[in-house]
PDB file of C-alpha atoms in Angstrom:
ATOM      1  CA  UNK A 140      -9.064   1.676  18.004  1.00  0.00           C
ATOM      2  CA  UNK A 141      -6.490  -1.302  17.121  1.00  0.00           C
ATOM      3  CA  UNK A 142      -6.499  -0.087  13.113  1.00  0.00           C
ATOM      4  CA  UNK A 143      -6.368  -3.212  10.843  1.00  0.00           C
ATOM      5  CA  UNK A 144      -5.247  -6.150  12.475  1.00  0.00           C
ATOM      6  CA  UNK A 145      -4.235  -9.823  10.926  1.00  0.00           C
ATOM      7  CA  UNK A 146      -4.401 -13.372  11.971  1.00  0.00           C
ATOM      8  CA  UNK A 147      -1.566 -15.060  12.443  1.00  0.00           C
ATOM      9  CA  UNK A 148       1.377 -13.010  11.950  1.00  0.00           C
ATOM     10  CA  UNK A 149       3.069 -15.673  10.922  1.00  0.00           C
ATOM     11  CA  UNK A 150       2.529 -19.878   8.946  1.00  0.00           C
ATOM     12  CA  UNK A 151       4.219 -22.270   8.124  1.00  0.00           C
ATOM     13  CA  UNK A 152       2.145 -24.473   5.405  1.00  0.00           C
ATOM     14  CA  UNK A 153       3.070 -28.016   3.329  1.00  0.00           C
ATOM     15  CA  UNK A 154       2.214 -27.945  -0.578  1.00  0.00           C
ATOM     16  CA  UNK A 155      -1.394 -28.644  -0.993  1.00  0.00           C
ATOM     17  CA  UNK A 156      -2.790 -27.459   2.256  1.00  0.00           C
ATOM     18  CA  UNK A 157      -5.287 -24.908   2.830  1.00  0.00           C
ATOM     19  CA  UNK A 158      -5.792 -22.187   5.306  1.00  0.00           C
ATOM     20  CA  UNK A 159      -7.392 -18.765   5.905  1.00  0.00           C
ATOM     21  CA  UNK A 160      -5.776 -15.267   6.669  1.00  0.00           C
ATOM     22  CA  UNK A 161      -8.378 -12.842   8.471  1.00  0.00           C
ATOM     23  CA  UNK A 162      -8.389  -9.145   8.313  1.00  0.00           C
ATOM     24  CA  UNK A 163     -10.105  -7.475  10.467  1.00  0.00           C
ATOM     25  CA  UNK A 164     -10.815  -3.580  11.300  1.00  0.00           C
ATOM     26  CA  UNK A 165     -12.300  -1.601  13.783  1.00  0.00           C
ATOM     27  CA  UNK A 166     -13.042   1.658  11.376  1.00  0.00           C
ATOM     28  CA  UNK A 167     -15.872   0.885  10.396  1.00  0.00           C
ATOM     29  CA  UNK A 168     -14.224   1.312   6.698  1.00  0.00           C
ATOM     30  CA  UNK A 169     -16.195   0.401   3.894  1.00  0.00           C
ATOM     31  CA  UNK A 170     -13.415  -0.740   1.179  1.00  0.00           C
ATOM     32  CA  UNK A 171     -10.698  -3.597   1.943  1.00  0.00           C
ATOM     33  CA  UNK A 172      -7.646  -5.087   0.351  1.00  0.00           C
ATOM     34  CA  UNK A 173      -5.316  -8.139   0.139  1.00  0.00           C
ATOM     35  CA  UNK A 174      -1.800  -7.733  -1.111  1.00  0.00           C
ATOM     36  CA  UNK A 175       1.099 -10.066  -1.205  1.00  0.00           C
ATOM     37  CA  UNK A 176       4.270  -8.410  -1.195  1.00  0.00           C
ATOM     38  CA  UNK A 177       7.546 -10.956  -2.846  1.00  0.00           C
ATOM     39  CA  UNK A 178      11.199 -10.238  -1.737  1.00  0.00           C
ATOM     40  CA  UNK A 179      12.287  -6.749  -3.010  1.00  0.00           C
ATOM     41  CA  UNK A 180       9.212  -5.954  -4.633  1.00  0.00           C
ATOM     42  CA  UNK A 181       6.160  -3.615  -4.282  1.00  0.00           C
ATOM     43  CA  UNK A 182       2.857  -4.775  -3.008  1.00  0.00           C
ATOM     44  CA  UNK A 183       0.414  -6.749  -5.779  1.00  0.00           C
ATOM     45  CA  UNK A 184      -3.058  -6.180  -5.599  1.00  0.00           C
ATOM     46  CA  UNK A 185      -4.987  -9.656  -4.952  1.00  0.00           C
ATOM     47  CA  UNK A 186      -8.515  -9.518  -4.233  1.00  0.00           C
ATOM     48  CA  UNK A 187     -10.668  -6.038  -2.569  1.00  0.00           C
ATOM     49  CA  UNK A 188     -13.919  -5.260  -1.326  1.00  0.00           C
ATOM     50  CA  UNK A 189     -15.940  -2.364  -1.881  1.00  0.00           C
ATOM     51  CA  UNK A 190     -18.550  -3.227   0.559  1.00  0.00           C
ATOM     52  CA  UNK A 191     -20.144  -6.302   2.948  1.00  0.00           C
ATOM     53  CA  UNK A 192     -20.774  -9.111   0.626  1.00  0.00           C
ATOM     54  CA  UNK A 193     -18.920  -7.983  -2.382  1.00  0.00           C
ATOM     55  CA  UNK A 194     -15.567  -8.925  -3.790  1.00  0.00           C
ATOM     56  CA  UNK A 195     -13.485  -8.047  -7.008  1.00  0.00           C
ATOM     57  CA  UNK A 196     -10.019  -9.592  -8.813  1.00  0.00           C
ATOM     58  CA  UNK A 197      -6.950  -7.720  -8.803  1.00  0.00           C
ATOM     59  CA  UNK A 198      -3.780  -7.714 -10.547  1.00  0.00           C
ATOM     60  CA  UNK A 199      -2.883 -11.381  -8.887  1.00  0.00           C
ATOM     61  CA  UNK A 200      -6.028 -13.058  -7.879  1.00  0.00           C
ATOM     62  CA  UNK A 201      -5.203 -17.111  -9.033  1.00  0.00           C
ATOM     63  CA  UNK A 202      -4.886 -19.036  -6.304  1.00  0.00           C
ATOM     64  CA  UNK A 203      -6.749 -17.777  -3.819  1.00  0.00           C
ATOM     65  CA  UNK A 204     -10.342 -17.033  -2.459  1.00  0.00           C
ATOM     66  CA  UNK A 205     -11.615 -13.729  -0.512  1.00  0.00           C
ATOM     67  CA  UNK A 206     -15.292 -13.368   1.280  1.00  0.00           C
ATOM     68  CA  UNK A 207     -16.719 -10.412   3.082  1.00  0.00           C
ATOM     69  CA  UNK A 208     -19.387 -11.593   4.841  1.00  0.00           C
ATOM     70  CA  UNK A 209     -19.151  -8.819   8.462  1.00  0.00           C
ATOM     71  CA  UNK A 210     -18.081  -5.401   6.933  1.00  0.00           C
ATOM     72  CA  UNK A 211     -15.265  -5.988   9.863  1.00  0.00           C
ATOM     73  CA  UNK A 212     -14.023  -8.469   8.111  1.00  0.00           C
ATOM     74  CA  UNK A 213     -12.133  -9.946   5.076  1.00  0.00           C
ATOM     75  CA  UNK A 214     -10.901 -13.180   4.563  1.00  0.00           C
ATOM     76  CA  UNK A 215      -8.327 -14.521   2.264  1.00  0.00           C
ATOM     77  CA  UNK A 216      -8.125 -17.822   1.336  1.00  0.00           C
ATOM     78  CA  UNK A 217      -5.626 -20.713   0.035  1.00  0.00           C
ATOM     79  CA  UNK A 218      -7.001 -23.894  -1.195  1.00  0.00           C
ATOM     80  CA  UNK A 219      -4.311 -25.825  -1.941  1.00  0.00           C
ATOM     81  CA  UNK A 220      -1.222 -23.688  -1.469  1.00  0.00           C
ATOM     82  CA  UNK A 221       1.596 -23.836  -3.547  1.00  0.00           C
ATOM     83  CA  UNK A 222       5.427 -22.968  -2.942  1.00  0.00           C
ATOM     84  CA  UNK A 223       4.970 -19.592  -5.634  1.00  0.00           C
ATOM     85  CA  UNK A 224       2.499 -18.529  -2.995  1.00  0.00           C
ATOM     86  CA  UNK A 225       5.346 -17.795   0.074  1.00  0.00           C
ATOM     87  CA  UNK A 226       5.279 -14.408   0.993  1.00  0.00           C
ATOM     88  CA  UNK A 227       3.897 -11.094   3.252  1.00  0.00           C
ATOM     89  CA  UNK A 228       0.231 -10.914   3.255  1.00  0.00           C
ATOM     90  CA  UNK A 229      -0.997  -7.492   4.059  1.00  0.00           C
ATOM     91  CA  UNK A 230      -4.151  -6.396   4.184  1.00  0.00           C
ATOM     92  CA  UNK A 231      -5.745  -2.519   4.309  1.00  0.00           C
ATOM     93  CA  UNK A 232      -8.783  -0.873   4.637  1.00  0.00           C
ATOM     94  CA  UNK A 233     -10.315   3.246   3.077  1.00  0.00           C
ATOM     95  CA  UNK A 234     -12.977   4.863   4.415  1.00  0.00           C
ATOM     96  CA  UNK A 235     -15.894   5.033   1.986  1.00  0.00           C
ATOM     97  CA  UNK A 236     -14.102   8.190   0.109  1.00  0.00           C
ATOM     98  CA  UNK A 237     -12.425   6.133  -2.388  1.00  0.00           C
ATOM     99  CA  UNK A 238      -9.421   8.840  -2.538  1.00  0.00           C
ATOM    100  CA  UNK A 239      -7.937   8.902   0.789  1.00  0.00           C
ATOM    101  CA  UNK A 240      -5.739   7.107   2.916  1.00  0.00           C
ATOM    102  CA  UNK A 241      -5.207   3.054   3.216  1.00  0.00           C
ATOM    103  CA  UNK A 242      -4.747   1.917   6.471  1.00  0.00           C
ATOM    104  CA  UNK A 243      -2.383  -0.919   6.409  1.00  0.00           C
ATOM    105  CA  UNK A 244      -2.368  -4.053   8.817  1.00  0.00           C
ATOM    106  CA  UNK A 245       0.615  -5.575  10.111  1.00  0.00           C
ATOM    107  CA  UNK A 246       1.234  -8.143   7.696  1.00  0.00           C
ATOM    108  CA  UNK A 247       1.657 -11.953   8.201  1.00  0.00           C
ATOM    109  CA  UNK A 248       4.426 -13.866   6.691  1.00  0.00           C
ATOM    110  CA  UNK A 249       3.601 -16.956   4.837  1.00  0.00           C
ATOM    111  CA  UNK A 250       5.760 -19.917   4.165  1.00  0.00           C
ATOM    112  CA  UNK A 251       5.022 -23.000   1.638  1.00  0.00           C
ATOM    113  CA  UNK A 252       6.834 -26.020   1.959  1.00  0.00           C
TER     114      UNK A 252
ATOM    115  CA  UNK B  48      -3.797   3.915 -14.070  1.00  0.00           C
ATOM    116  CA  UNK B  49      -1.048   5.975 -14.620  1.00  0.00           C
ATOM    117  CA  UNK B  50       2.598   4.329 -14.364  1.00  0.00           C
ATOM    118  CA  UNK B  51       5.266   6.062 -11.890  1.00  0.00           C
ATOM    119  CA  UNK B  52       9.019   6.403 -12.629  1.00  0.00           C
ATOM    120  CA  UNK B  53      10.897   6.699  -9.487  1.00  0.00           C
ATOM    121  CA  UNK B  54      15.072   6.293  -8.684  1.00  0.00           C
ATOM    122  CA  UNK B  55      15.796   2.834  -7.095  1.00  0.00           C
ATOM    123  CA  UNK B  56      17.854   4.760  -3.825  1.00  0.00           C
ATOM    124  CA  UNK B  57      18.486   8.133  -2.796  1.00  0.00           C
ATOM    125  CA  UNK B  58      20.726   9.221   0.179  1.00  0.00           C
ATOM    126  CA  UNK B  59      19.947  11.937   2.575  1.00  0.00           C
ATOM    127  CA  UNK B  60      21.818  13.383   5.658  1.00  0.00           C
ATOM    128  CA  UNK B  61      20.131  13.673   8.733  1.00  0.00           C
ATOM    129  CA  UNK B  62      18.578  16.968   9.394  1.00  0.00           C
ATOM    130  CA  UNK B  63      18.708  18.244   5.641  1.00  0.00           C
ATOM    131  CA  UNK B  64      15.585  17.895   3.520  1.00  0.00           C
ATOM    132  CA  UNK B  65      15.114  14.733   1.404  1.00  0.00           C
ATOM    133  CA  UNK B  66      13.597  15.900  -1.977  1.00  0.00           C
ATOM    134  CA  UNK B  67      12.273  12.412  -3.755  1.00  0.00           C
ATOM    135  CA  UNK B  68      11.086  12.764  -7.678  1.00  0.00           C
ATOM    136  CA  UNK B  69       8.771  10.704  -9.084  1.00  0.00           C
ATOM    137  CA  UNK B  70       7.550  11.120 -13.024  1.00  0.00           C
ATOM    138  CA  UNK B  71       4.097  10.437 -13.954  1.00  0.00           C
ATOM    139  CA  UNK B  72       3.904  11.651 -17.348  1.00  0.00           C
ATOM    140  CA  UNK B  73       1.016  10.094 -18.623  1.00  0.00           C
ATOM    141  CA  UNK B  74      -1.080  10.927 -15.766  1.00  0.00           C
ATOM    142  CA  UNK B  75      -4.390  11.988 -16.605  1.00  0.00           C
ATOM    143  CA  UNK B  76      -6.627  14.692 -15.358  1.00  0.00           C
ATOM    144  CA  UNK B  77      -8.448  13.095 -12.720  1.00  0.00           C
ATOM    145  CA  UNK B  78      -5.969  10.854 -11.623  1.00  0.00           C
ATOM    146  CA  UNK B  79      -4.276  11.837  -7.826  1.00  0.00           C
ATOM    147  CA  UNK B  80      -0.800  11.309  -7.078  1.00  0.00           C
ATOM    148  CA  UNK B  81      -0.449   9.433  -3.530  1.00  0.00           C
ATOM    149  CA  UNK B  82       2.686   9.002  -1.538  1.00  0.00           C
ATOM    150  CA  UNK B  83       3.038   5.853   0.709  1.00  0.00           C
ATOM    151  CA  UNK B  84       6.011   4.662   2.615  1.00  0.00           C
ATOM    152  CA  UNK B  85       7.579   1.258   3.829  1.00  0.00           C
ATOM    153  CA  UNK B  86       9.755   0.869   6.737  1.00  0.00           C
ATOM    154  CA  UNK B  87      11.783  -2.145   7.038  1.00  0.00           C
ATOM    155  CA  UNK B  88       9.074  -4.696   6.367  1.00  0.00           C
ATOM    156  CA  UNK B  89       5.940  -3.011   8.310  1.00  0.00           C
ATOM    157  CA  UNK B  90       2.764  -2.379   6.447  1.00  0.00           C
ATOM    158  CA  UNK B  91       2.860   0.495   4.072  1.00  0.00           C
ATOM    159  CA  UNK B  92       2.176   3.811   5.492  1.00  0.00           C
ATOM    160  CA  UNK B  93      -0.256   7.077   4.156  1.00  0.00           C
ATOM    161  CA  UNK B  94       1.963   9.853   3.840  1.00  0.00           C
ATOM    162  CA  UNK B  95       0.113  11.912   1.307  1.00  0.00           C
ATOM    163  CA  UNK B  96      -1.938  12.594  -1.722  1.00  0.00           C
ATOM    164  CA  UNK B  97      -3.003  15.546  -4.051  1.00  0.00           C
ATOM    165  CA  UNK B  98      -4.385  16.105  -7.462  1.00  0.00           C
ATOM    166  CA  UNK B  99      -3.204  19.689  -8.583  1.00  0.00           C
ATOM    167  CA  UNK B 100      -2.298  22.011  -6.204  1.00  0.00           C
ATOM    168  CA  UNK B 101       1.001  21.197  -4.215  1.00  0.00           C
ATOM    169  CA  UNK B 102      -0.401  19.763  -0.371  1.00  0.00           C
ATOM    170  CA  UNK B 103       1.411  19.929   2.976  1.00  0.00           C
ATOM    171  CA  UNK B 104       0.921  18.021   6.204  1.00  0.00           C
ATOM    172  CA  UNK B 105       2.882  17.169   9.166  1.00  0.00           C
ATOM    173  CA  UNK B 106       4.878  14.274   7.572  1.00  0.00           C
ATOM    174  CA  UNK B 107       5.902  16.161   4.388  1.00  0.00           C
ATOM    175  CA  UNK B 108       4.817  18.500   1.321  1.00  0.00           C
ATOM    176  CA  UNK B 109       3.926  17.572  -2.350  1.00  0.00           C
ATOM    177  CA  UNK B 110       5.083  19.358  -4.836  1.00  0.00           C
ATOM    178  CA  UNK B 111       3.323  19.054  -8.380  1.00  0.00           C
ATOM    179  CA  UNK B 112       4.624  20.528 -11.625  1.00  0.00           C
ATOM    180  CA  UNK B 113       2.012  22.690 -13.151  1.00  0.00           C
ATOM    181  CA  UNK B 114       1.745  20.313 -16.024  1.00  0.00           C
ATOM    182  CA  UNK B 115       1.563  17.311 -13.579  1.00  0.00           C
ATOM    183  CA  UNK B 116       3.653  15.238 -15.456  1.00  0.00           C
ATOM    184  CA  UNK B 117       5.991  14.944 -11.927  1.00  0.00           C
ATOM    185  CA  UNK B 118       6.370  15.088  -8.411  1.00  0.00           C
ATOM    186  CA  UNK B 119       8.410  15.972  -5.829  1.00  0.00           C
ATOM    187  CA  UNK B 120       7.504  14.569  -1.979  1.00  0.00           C
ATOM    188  CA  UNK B 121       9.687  16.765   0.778  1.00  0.00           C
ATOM    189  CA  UNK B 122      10.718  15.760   4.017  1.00  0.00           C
ATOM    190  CA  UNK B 123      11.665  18.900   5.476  1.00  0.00           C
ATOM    191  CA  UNK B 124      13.779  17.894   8.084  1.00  0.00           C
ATOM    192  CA  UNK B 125      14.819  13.773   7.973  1.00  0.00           C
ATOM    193  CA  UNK B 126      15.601  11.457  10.261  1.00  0.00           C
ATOM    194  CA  UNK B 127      17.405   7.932  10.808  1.00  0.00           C
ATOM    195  CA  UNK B 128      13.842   6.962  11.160  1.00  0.00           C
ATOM    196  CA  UNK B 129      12.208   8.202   7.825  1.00  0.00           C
ATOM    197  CA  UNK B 130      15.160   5.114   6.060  1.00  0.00           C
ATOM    198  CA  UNK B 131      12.236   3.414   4.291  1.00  0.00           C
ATOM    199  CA  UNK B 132      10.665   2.830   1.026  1.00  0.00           C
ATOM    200  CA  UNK B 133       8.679   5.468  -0.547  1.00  0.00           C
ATOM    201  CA  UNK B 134       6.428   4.856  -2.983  1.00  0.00           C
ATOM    202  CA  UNK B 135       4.741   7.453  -5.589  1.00  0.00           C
ATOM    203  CA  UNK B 136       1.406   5.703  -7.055  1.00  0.00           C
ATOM    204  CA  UNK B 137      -1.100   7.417  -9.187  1.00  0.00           C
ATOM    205  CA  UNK B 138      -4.205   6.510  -9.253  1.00  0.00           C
ATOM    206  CA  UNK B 139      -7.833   7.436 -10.031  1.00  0.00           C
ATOM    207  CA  UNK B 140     -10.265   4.476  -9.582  1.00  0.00           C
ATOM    208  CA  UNK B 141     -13.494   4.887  -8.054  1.00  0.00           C
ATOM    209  CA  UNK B 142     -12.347   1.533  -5.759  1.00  0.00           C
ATOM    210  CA  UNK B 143      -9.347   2.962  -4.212  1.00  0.00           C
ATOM    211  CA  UNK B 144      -7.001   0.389  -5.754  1.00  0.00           C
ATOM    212  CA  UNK B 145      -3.502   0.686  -5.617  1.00  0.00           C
ATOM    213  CA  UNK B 146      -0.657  -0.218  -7.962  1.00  0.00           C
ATOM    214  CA  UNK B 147       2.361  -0.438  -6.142  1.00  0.00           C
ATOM    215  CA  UNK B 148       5.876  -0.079  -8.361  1.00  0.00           C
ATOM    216  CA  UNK B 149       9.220  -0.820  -6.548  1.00  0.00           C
ATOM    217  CA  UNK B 150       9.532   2.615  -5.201  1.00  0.00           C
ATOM    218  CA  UNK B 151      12.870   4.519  -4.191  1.00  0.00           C
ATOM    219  CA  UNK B 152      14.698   3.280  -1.212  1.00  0.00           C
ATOM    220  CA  UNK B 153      15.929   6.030   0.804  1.00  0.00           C
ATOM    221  CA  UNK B 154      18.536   6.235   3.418  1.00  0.00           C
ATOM    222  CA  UNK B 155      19.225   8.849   5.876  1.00  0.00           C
ATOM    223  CA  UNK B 156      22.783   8.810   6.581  1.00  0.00           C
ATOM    224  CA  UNK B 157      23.993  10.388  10.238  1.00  0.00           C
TER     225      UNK B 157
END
């Protein structure tokens, strides 16, 4: 199994472009979750999933878009990214027993111009 | 959710135990106290959860006061490569969510 994986690891974006981070797991989990992690601080919930074709808010949603169309997947989304949005992306994924272990993904490392 | 006190950074010498605390004092009763850690700037890592009763696996032990007001994760025996980040987290949501605090840096010193 390759876990959680993320695409890219790394960007490099202008103000006011948009672009799409995928997660994507192999687990066949049902639950899944974007964080963004600033310099020297814990992770920040910004969008889950508890299932294909569902999506909630988190602590930090503004900004950005999720969809979970493939159970496999889950996308996160910038519109028109802004400079406050530069940082580590990481996604994870639970098995459908909501009190267990997150698998985490790699991470990928966003810069805004 | 509950909210989790933890020391900014703790130092530990290899091969000794690394007790960390973490106080969670207005955790409530069906709320489960999770440990995750982060090393240098991977994705966080499962290390452990429990609700009353103190837990044990092969990465560490959790120890939970019988009021469950705090919490003590052990590394038994630590090495250079358990320096990380280790965060304490309650939580008790039906969606798994987790609310990450800055957690306690700890380095294992040769």
């Amino acid at each position: 199994n390759a876990g959680v994986t993320q695409t890219p690891k790394f960007r490099v974006l202008k103000t006011g472009q948009s672009m799409t981070l995928l997660c994507a797991q192999d687990m066949n989990h049902e639950y899944m979750y974007w964080y963004r992690q600033d310099p020297g601080m814990g992770l920040r919930l910004i969008h889950y999933s508890v299932g294909e074709g569902t999506t909630a808010k988190g602590e930090v949603p503004d900004g950005y878009n999720v969809s979970r169309l493939k159970k496999q997947n889950f996308l996160l989304g910038l519109e028109s990214a802004a400079p406050s949005q530069t940082s580590v992306y990481f996604c994870a994924s639970l098995r459908n027993n909501a009190n267990n272990e997150q698998f985490f993904g790699p991470g990928t490392r966003l810069t805004v111009l | 959710d509950a909210k989790t006190t933890q020391p900014p950074s703790m130092d530990c010498a290899e091969g000794r135990a690394a007790n960390l605390p973490c106080n969670h004092s207005t955790i409530s009763g069906n709320e489960y106290v999770y440990w995750y850690r982060q090393i240098h700037s991977q994705g966080p890592q499962y290390i452990i959860h429990g609700l009353k009763n103190n837990e044990t696996n092969e990465m560490a032990s959790l120890i939970i006061t019988e009021d469950r007001k705090s919490s003590t994760l052990i590394l038994p025996h630590a090495t250079l490569r358990d320096t990380a980040v280790y965060y304490c987290i309650v939580s008790t949501s039906n969606t798994g969510k987790l609310i990450f605090g800055q957690g306690t840096t700890l380095q294992v010193k040769p």
